[in-house]
Amino acid sequence: MNMKVSSPALHQLDQSHHFHPFTDLRDYAAHGGRIVNRAEHIYIYDTDGHRMLDGMSGLWCCNLGYSQHQIVEAIYRQLQELPFYNNFFRCSNQPAVELAKALVDITPARFNHVFFTNSGSEANDTNIRLVHRYYDLLGKPEKKLFISRKNAYHGSTIAAGSLGGMSGMHEQVRGLDYVHHINQPNWFVNGGDLSPEEFGIEVARELETKIDELGEERVAAFIAEPIQGAGGVIIPPDTYWPEIQRICDERDILLIADEVICGFGRTGDWFGSDTYQIKPQLMTFAKAITNGYIPLGGVMISDQIADVLLAHGGEFTHGLTYSGHPASCAAGLATLKTLHETNIIQTAATTIGPHLQSRLRELESHPIVGEVRGKGMFAALELVRDKHSRERLAPESTGAVYCRDRANANGLMVRQTGDAMITAPPLVSTMAEIDTLVEKLHQALDETAAHYGV
Ligand code: PMP
């Protein structure tokens, strides 16, 4: 370990000076956290000597784990050749051009243009800019409203946070008044006595009701993650997406698929839109496009929208200094090349993914597991005290927090969202590593059940 400062001193400095994202700042200043300073394959190492199996792929982004040296080298080579130049004012750079084409090649035929950002949040802000411009140019300036879903996550800028439906975030900032929310397709929590299929239709039709309520002439777009990630890996009932697609097709509104977590193999396909056979006009991407090694996000723009922007001309007054940064785009190209050459998405879909899903389903018989759901390489386990009534282990999700802490203490990085345990391991995990992940999760469940006397 190459440490210039001792671990206790580093913790002290971290607690004194570093405000962390989505963190209780007072609690962190008092108790601190984990300082990760090395990673290899699917393991992370901290300054206190712990090694953990990373069951979250970083933050759902290191889909190929931490040892993809060809991506690191691509970044390094690019930084030596052209460390920066912007894409404003009639300039471009080769990696940005090549990555745009590579993305066009792996997305459906209607996508022929890309706008680069640094993050998923900025990409969703870009979606709003594109959609508003599109309808303005079509002579429909009154079409400005967006419909999203409660408990969605679309990022943390003010616009992306408004598109999201996390109530805790909305409590701390005044969201945009042109974003409206409908319910999420979370059958376990909201399905009541309906079958998942019935519930899927019912909750999808809320979109139709909301369009009628707001007025179709004012509604611009509906945005959704194919599978809600941060909200709790919410797998929609099979009936949900076909009904949403029908409504979008019948109404004059755009469909935006936020592929920031689903994209680049997580669902077992290139994109979650492929998995659910949906036809969005815009697709948001970020995270795994560079395997998480360097920031990059963007929006895939379908011909329906691009043609209008191209036909009308006039400046699109939007851009970021680092839109299409050469080093980020070089990383994106190296990541896509690796995905193509290793066939890892196909492997994940046919071997590792099914293994993860079937091993996790074994935990369904555990006394505190109410539901196991998942697809491809991510999953959630709902924790309960009573399987039948779905009564929770403890108030305010403290049961799942306890379980997460036990898993972490046992060397497994997983996350807790509400009362669910979440995992999204790298696609490069081996069968044996998935077995270890499930065993460690099982152990955490046992310890949690014992703690709560279930
Ligand atoms: N959309 C989705 C679906 C996400 O999961 C996230 C991040 N977790 C974002 C957007 C925002 O991306 P970023 O954190 O890169 O801004």
Coordinates of C-alpha atoms and ligand atoms in Angstrom, one line a residue:
M1 CA 0.0 0.0 0.0
N2 CA 1.5 3.3 -1.1
M3 CA 0.3 5.7 1.6
K4 CA 1.8 9.1 2.2
V5 CA -0.5 9.7 5.2
S6 CA -1.4 7.1 7.9
S7 CA -4.9 5.8 7.7
P8 CA -6.1 7.4 11.0
A9 CA -4.7 10.8 9.8
L10 CA -6.5 10.3 6.4
H11 CA -9.8 9.5 8.2
Q12 CA -9.3 12.6 10.3
L13 CA -8.7 14.9 7.3
D14 CA -11.7 13.3 5.4
Q15 CA -14.0 13.9 8.3
S16 CA -12.8 17.4 8.8
H17 CA -12.8 18.7 5.2
H18 CA -14.7 16.5 2.8
F19 CA -18.4 16.8 2.3
H20 CA -19.6 13.5 0.8
P21 CA -22.5 13.0 -1.6
F22 CA -25.8 11.6 -0.3
T23 CA -24.4 11.4 3.2
D24 CA -25.5 12.5 6.7
L25 CA -22.9 15.2 7.1
R26 CA -23.0 15.4 10.9
D27 CA -22.9 11.6 11.2
Y28 CA -19.9 11.4 8.8
A29 CA -18.0 14.1 10.6
A30 CA -18.4 12.2 13.8
H31 CA -17.8 8.7 12.6
G32 CA -16.2 8.8 9.2
G33 CA -16.3 6.0 6.6
R34 CA -14.2 3.7 4.5
I35 CA -11.3 5.1 2.4
V36 CA -10.9 2.8 -0.6
N37 CA -7.4 3.1 -2.1
R38 CA -7.0 0.1 -4.3
A39 CA -9.0 -2.3 -6.4
E40 CA -8.4 -5.4 -8.5
H41 CA -10.8 -7.5 -10.6
I42 CA -14.0 -7.4 -8.4
Y43 CA -12.3 -6.6 -5.1
I44 CA -11.8 -3.3 -3.3
Y45 CA -9.2 -2.6 -0.6
D46 CA -9.4 0.1 2.1
T47 CA -6.7 1.9 4.1
D48 CA -7.6 -0.1 7.2
G49 CA -6.6 -3.4 5.5
H50 CA -10.1 -4.7 4.6
R51 CA -10.7 -6.5 1.3
M52 CA -14.3 -6.6 0.0
L53 CA -16.0 -8.3 -2.8
D54 CA -17.7 -5.5 -4.7
G55 CA -21.3 -6.6 -5.2
M56 CA -22.2 -3.1 -6.6
S57 CA -19.7 -2.6 -9.4
G58 CA -18.6 0.6 -7.8
L59 CA -21.7 2.7 -8.2
W60 CA -23.3 0.4 -10.9
C61 CA -20.6 1.5 -13.3
C62 CA -17.5 -0.8 -13.2
N63 CA -19.3 -3.5 -15.2
L64 CA -16.0 -5.1 -16.2
G65 CA -14.4 -4.8 -12.8
Y66 CA -11.2 -2.9 -11.9
S67 CA -8.5 -4.6 -13.9
Q68 CA -9.2 -3.5 -17.5
H69 CA -5.8 -2.1 -18.2
Q70 CA -6.5 -1.5 -21.9
I71 CA -9.0 1.2 -20.8
V72 CA -6.5 2.8 -18.5
E73 CA -3.9 2.7 -21.3
A74 CA -6.3 4.2 -23.8
I75 CA -6.9 7.1 -21.5
Y76 CA -3.1 7.6 -20.9
R77 CA -2.3 7.4 -24.6
Q78 CA -5.0 10.0 -25.4
L79 CA -3.8 12.3 -22.6
Q80 CA -0.3 12.3 -24.1
E81 CA -1.5 13.0 -27.6
L82 CA -4.3 15.5 -27.0
P83 CA -5.2 16.0 -23.3
F84 CA -8.0 18.4 -24.1
Y85 CA -9.7 20.2 -26.8
N86 CA -13.3 21.4 -26.8
N87 CA -16.1 20.6 -29.3
F88 CA -17.5 24.1 -29.4
F89 CA -16.9 26.6 -32.3
R90 CA -16.7 24.1 -35.2
C91 CA -14.1 21.9 -33.5
S92 CA -14.0 18.2 -32.9
N93 CA -11.6 15.5 -31.8
Q94 CA -11.0 12.0 -33.2
P95 CA -12.1 9.9 -30.1
A96 CA -15.4 11.8 -29.9
V97 CA -16.1 11.3 -33.5
E98 CA -15.2 7.6 -33.3
L99 CA -17.2 7.0 -30.1
A100 CA -20.3 8.7 -31.6
K101 CA -20.1 6.3 -34.5
A102 CA -19.5 3.3 -32.2
L103 CA -22.6 4.2 -30.2
V104 CA -24.7 4.6 -33.3
D105 CA -23.6 1.1 -34.3
I106 CA -24.8 -0.6 -31.1
T107 CA -28.1 1.3 -30.8
P108 CA -31.2 0.7 -32.9
A109 CA -31.2 2.1 -36.4
R110 CA -33.2 5.2 -35.6
F111 CA -30.3 6.5 -33.4
N112 CA -27.8 8.4 -35.6
H113 CA -26.7 11.2 -33.3
V114 CA -25.2 11.6 -29.9
F115 CA -24.7 14.6 -27.5
F116 CA -21.9 14.1 -24.9
T117 CA -21.9 15.2 -21.3
N118 CA -19.9 14.3 -18.2
S119 CA -22.6 12.6 -16.3
G120 CA -26.0 11.0 -16.3
S121 CA -27.5 14.1 -14.6
E122 CA -26.2 16.4 -17.2
A123 CA -27.5 14.0 -19.9
N124 CA -31.0 14.2 -18.5
D125 CA -30.7 18.0 -18.3
T126 CA -29.7 17.8 -22.0
N127 CA -32.9 15.7 -22.6
I128 CA -35.0 18.6 -21.4
R129 CA -33.1 21.0 -23.5
L130 CA -33.5 18.8 -26.6
V131 CA -37.2 18.2 -26.1
H132 CA -38.1 21.8 -25.4
R133 CA -36.1 22.9 -28.5
Y134 CA -37.7 20.1 -30.6
Y135 CA -41.3 21.2 -29.8
D136 CA -40.4 24.9 -30.1
L137 CA -39.1 24.2 -33.6
L138 CA -42.2 22.2 -34.5
G139 CA -44.3 25.2 -33.5
K140 CA -45.7 23.6 -30.3
P141 CA -44.1 25.8 -27.7
E142 CA -46.8 24.9 -25.2
K143 CA -45.5 21.3 -25.1
K144 CA -43.2 21.7 -22.1
L145 CA -44.4 19.2 -19.4
F146 CA -42.5 16.1 -18.4
I147 CA -44.0 13.0 -16.8
S148 CA -41.8 10.8 -14.6
R149 CA -42.3 8.3 -11.8
K150 CA -42.2 8.5 -8.1
N151 CA -39.0 6.9 -6.7
A152 CA -37.2 7.2 -10.0
Y153 CA -33.6 8.4 -10.0
H154 CA -32.4 10.5 -12.9
G155 CA -29.6 12.4 -11.3
S156 CA -28.9 15.2 -8.8
T157 CA -28.7 18.5 -10.8
I158 CA -31.8 20.6 -10.2
A159 CA -33.4 19.5 -13.5
A160 CA -32.4 15.8 -13.2
G161 CA -33.4 15.8 -9.6
S162 CA -36.8 17.2 -10.5
L163 CA -37.2 14.5 -13.1
G164 CA -36.4 12.0 -10.4
G165 CA -39.0 11.0 -7.9
M166 CA -37.1 10.6 -4.7
S167 CA -39.1 12.3 -2.0
G168 CA -36.1 13.0 0.2
M169 CA -34.5 14.9 -2.6
H170 CA -37.6 16.9 -3.4
E171 CA -37.9 17.9 0.3
Q172 CA -34.5 19.8 0.0
V173 CA -34.9 21.7 -3.2
R174 CA -37.8 23.3 -5.1
G175 CA -38.2 21.2 -8.2
L176 CA -39.1 22.3 -11.7
D177 CA -42.8 23.0 -11.9
Y178 CA -43.1 21.4 -15.3
V179 CA -42.3 17.9 -14.1
H180 CA -45.1 15.6 -12.9
H181 CA -45.0 12.2 -11.4
I182 CA -47.0 9.0 -11.5
N183 CA -46.6 5.8 -9.5
Q184 CA -43.8 3.3 -10.0
P185 CA -44.4 -0.3 -11.1
N186 CA -43.4 -1.7 -7.7
W187 CA -45.7 -4.7 -7.3
F188 CA -44.2 -5.9 -4.0
V189 CA -44.8 -2.6 -2.3
N190 CA -47.9 -1.2 -4.2
G191 CA -49.5 -4.2 -5.9
G192 CA -52.0 -5.1 -3.1
D193 CA -54.2 -8.0 -4.1
L194 CA -53.7 -7.5 -7.8
S195 CA -51.7 -10.0 -9.8
P196 CA -48.4 -8.6 -11.1
E197 CA -49.9 -8.6 -14.6
E198 CA -53.0 -6.7 -13.5
F199 CA -50.9 -4.3 -11.5
G200 CA -48.6 -3.7 -14.5
I201 CA -51.5 -2.6 -16.7
E202 CA -53.1 -0.5 -14.0
V203 CA -50.0 1.4 -13.1
A204 CA -49.0 2.0 -16.7
R205 CA -52.4 3.5 -17.4
E206 CA -51.7 6.2 -14.8
L207 CA -49.6 7.7 -17.7
E208 CA -52.7 7.9 -19.8
T209 CA -54.7 9.5 -17.0
K210 CA -51.9 12.0 -16.3
I211 CA -51.7 13.0 -19.9
D212 CA -55.5 13.6 -20.0
E213 CA -55.3 15.5 -16.7
L214 CA -52.5 17.8 -17.9
G215 CA -53.6 18.0 -21.5
E216 CA -51.9 16.2 -24.3
E217 CA -51.1 19.4 -26.1
R218 CA -49.0 20.4 -23.0
V219 CA -47.2 17.1 -22.3
A220 CA -43.8 16.8 -24.0
A221 CA -42.3 13.5 -22.8
F222 CA -42.3 10.6 -20.4
I223 CA -39.0 9.6 -18.9
A224 CA -38.3 6.3 -17.2
E225 CA -35.5 3.8 -16.4
P226 CA -36.3 0.4 -18.1
I227 CA -35.6 -1.1 -14.7
Q228 CA -35.4 1.4 -11.8
G229 CA -32.0 0.9 -10.3
A230 CA -31.4 3.3 -7.3
G231 CA -35.1 3.0 -6.4
G232 CA -34.6 -0.6 -5.6
V233 CA -34.0 -2.7 -8.8
I234 CA -37.7 -2.6 -9.5
I235 CA -38.5 -5.2 -12.2
P236 CA -41.7 -4.0 -13.9
P237 CA -44.4 -6.7 -14.5
D238 CA -44.3 -8.1 -18.0
T239 CA -47.4 -6.2 -18.9
Y240 CA -46.0 -2.8 -17.9
W241 CA -43.7 -1.7 -20.8
P242 CA -46.0 -2.9 -23.7
E243 CA -48.8 -0.8 -22.2
I244 CA -46.5 2.3 -21.7
Q245 CA -45.3 1.9 -25.3
R246 CA -48.9 1.7 -26.6
I247 CA -49.8 4.9 -24.7
C248 CA -46.7 6.8 -26.0
D249 CA -47.4 5.6 -29.6
E250 CA -51.0 6.7 -29.4
R251 CA -50.3 10.1 -27.9
D252 CA -48.1 12.8 -29.2
I253 CA -45.4 12.5 -26.5
L254 CA -41.8 11.4 -26.6
L255 CA -40.4 8.4 -24.7
I256 CA -37.1 8.8 -22.9
A257 CA -35.3 5.7 -21.7
D258 CA -32.8 6.5 -18.9
E259 CA -30.2 3.7 -19.6
V260 CA -27.6 5.1 -17.1
I261 CA -27.7 1.8 -15.1
C262 CA -29.4 -0.6 -17.5
G263 CA -27.0 0.3 -20.4
F264 CA -24.0 -1.7 -21.6
G265 CA -24.9 -5.1 -20.4
R266 CA -26.5 -4.9 -16.9
T267 CA -29.8 -6.4 -18.0
G268 CA -28.2 -9.0 -20.2
D269 CA -28.6 -6.9 -23.4
W270 CA -26.8 -3.9 -24.7
F271 CA -29.6 -1.7 -23.3
G272 CA -32.6 -2.2 -21.1
S273 CA -34.7 -0.9 -24.0
D274 CA -33.6 -4.0 -26.0
T275 CA -34.6 -6.2 -23.0
Y276 CA -38.1 -4.8 -22.9
Q277 CA -38.4 -4.0 -26.6
I278 CA -39.3 -0.4 -26.1
K279 CA -38.7 2.3 -28.7
P280 CA -37.6 5.5 -27.0
Q281 CA -36.8 8.6 -29.0
L282 CA -34.0 9.6 -26.6
M283 CA -31.7 7.3 -24.5
T284 CA -29.6 8.6 -21.6
F285 CA -26.3 6.8 -20.9
A286 CA -23.3 7.3 -18.6
K287 CA -21.5 5.1 -16.0
A288 CA -20.5 1.8 -17.7
I289 CA -19.7 3.5 -21.1
T290 CA -16.2 4.1 -19.7
N291 CA -16.4 1.2 -17.2
G292 CA -16.6 4.0 -14.6
Y293 CA -12.9 4.9 -15.0
I294 CA -13.4 8.4 -16.1
P295 CA -16.6 10.6 -16.3
L296 CA -18.7 10.5 -19.5
G297 CA -22.4 10.6 -20.2
G298 CA -24.6 11.5 -23.1
V299 CA -27.9 11.2 -25.0
M300 CA -28.6 9.1 -28.0
I301 CA -30.9 11.2 -30.3
S302 CA -33.3 9.5 -32.7
D303 CA -33.9 10.7 -36.2
Q304 CA -37.3 12.0 -35.3
I305 CA -35.7 14.6 -33.1
A306 CA -32.4 15.1 -34.9
D307 CA -34.1 15.7 -38.2
V308 CA -36.1 18.6 -36.8
L309 CA -33.0 20.2 -35.2
L310 CA -31.0 19.7 -38.4
A311 CA -33.7 21.0 -40.7
H312 CA -34.3 24.2 -38.8
G313 CA -30.7 25.2 -37.9
G314 CA -30.1 28.0 -35.4
E315 CA -27.8 27.5 -32.5
F316 CA -28.6 24.8 -29.9
T317 CA -27.5 26.9 -26.9
H318 CA -26.4 24.1 -24.7
G319 CA -22.9 22.6 -24.0
L320 CA -20.4 21.7 -21.4
T321 CA -16.7 22.5 -21.5
Y322 CA -16.0 18.7 -21.4
S323 CA -18.7 17.6 -23.8
G324 CA -16.8 14.9 -25.8
H325 CA -13.6 15.1 -23.8
P326 CA -11.0 13.2 -25.8
A327 CA -9.7 11.1 -22.8
S328 CA -13.3 10.1 -21.8
C329 CA -14.2 9.2 -25.3
A330 CA -11.0 7.2 -25.7
A331 CA -12.1 5.3 -22.6
G332 CA -15.5 4.8 -24.1
L333 CA -14.0 3.4 -27.3
A334 CA -11.8 1.0 -25.3
T335 CA -14.7 -0.1 -23.2
L336 CA -16.9 -0.8 -26.2
K337 CA -14.0 -2.7 -27.9
T338 CA -13.6 -4.8 -24.8
L339 CA -17.4 -5.5 -24.7
H340 CA -17.3 -6.6 -28.4
E341 CA -14.2 -8.7 -28.2
T342 CA -15.0 -10.5 -25.0
N343 CA -18.6 -11.1 -25.8
I344 CA -19.1 -10.5 -22.1
I345 CA -22.7 -9.2 -22.4
Q346 CA -23.8 -12.5 -24.1
T347 CA -21.9 -14.5 -21.5
A348 CA -23.5 -12.6 -18.7
A349 CA -26.9 -13.2 -20.3
T350 CA -26.4 -16.9 -20.7
T351 CA -24.2 -18.0 -17.8
I352 CA -23.2 -15.7 -15.0
G353 CA -26.5 -13.8 -14.9
P354 CA -28.7 -16.9 -14.7
H355 CA -26.4 -18.3 -12.1
L356 CA -26.7 -15.1 -10.0
Q357 CA -30.5 -15.1 -10.3
S358 CA -31.0 -18.7 -9.5
R359 CA -28.6 -18.7 -6.5
L360 CA -30.3 -15.6 -5.1
R361 CA -33.8 -17.2 -5.6
E362 CA -32.6 -19.9 -3.1
L363 CA -32.7 -17.1 -0.5
E364 CA -36.5 -16.7 -1.1
S365 CA -37.0 -19.4 1.5
H366 CA -35.1 -17.4 4.2
P367 CA -37.5 -16.4 7.0
I368 CA -36.8 -12.6 6.5
V369 CA -36.9 -12.5 2.6
G370 CA -40.3 -11.5 1.2
E371 CA -39.3 -11.3 -2.4
V372 CA -36.2 -11.8 -4.6
R373 CA -36.4 -10.0 -8.0
G374 CA -33.8 -9.3 -10.6
K375 CA -32.7 -9.5 -14.2
G376 CA -29.4 -10.1 -15.8
M377 CA -26.7 -8.9 -13.4
F378 CA -28.7 -7.0 -10.8
A379 CA -31.2 -8.0 -8.1
A380 CA -33.0 -6.9 -4.9
L381 CA -34.2 -8.8 -1.8
E382 CA -37.1 -7.3 0.1
L383 CA -36.7 -7.9 3.8
V384 CA -39.8 -8.6 6.0
R385 CA -40.7 -9.8 9.4
D386 CA -43.8 -11.6 8.1
K387 CA -43.8 -13.0 4.5
H388 CA -47.6 -13.1 4.2
S389 CA -48.5 -9.6 5.5
R390 CA -45.2 -8.2 4.2
E391 CA -44.8 -6.5 7.6
R392 CA -41.3 -5.0 7.7
L393 CA -38.5 -6.1 10.0
A394 CA -38.2 -2.7 11.8
P395 CA -39.4 0.9 11.3
E396 CA -37.7 3.3 8.8
S397 CA -35.8 0.6 6.9
T398 CA -33.4 0.0 9.9
G399 CA -33.6 -3.8 9.3
A400 CA -32.1 -3.5 5.9
V401 CA -29.5 -1.0 7.1
Y402 CA -28.5 -3.5 9.7
C403 CA -28.3 -6.3 7.1
R404 CA -26.2 -4.1 4.8
D405 CA -23.8 -3.3 7.7
R406 CA -23.5 -7.0 8.5
A407 CA -22.7 -7.8 4.8
N408 CA -20.2 -5.0 4.7
A409 CA -18.6 -6.2 7.9
N410 CA -18.3 -9.7 6.4
G411 CA -16.5 -8.4 3.3
L412 CA -19.3 -7.9 0.9
M413 CA -20.2 -4.5 -0.6
V414 CA -23.9 -4.4 -1.2
R415 CA -26.4 -1.6 -0.8
Q416 CA -29.7 -1.0 1.0
T417 CA -32.5 0.9 -0.6
G418 CA -35.6 1.3 1.6
D419 CA -36.2 -2.2 3.0
A420 CA -34.4 -4.0 0.1
M421 CA -30.9 -5.3 -0.2
I422 CA -29.4 -4.5 -3.6
T423 CA -26.6 -6.2 -5.6
A424 CA -25.2 -5.5 -9.0
P425 CA -21.9 -7.3 -9.3
P426 CA -19.5 -6.9 -12.2
L427 CA -20.3 -8.9 -15.3
V428 CA -16.8 -10.4 -15.1
S429 CA -17.5 -12.2 -11.8
T430 CA -16.9 -15.9 -11.9
M431 CA -19.4 -18.5 -10.9
A432 CA -17.4 -19.2 -7.7
E433 CA -17.4 -15.4 -6.9
I434 CA -21.1 -15.3 -7.3
D435 CA -21.4 -18.2 -4.9
T436 CA -19.3 -16.3 -2.4
L437 CA -21.5 -13.3 -2.8
V438 CA -24.6 -15.3 -2.2
E439 CA -23.1 -17.0 0.8
K440 CA -22.0 -13.7 2.4
L441 CA -25.5 -12.3 1.8
H442 CA -27.0 -15.4 3.4
Q443 CA -24.8 -15.0 6.4
A444 CA -25.9 -11.3 6.7
L445 CA -29.5 -12.4 6.5
D446 CA -29.0 -15.0 9.3
E447 CA -27.3 -12.4 11.5
T448 CA -30.1 -9.9 10.8
A449 CA -32.9 -12.5 11.5
A450 CA -31.1 -13.4 14.8
H451 CA -30.8 -9.7 15.8
Y452 CA -34.5 -9.1 15.2
G453 CA -35.6 -12.4 16.7
V454 CA -37.3 -13.8 13.6
Ligands
PMP1 N1 -29.9 8.2 -14.3 C1 -29.9 7.0 -13.6 C2 -30.9 5.9 -13.9 C3 -28.9 6.8 -12.6 O1 -28.9 5.7 -11.9 C4 -28.0 7.8 -12.3 C5 -26.9 7.7 -11.3 N2 -27.1 6.7 -10.4 C6 -28.1 9.0 -13.0 C7 -29.1 9.2 -14.0 C8 -27.2 10.2 -12.7 O2 -26.0 9.9 -13.2 P1 -24.7 10.8 -12.6 O3 -24.6 10.4 -11.2 O4 -23.6 10.4 -13.5 O5 -25.1 12.2 -12.8

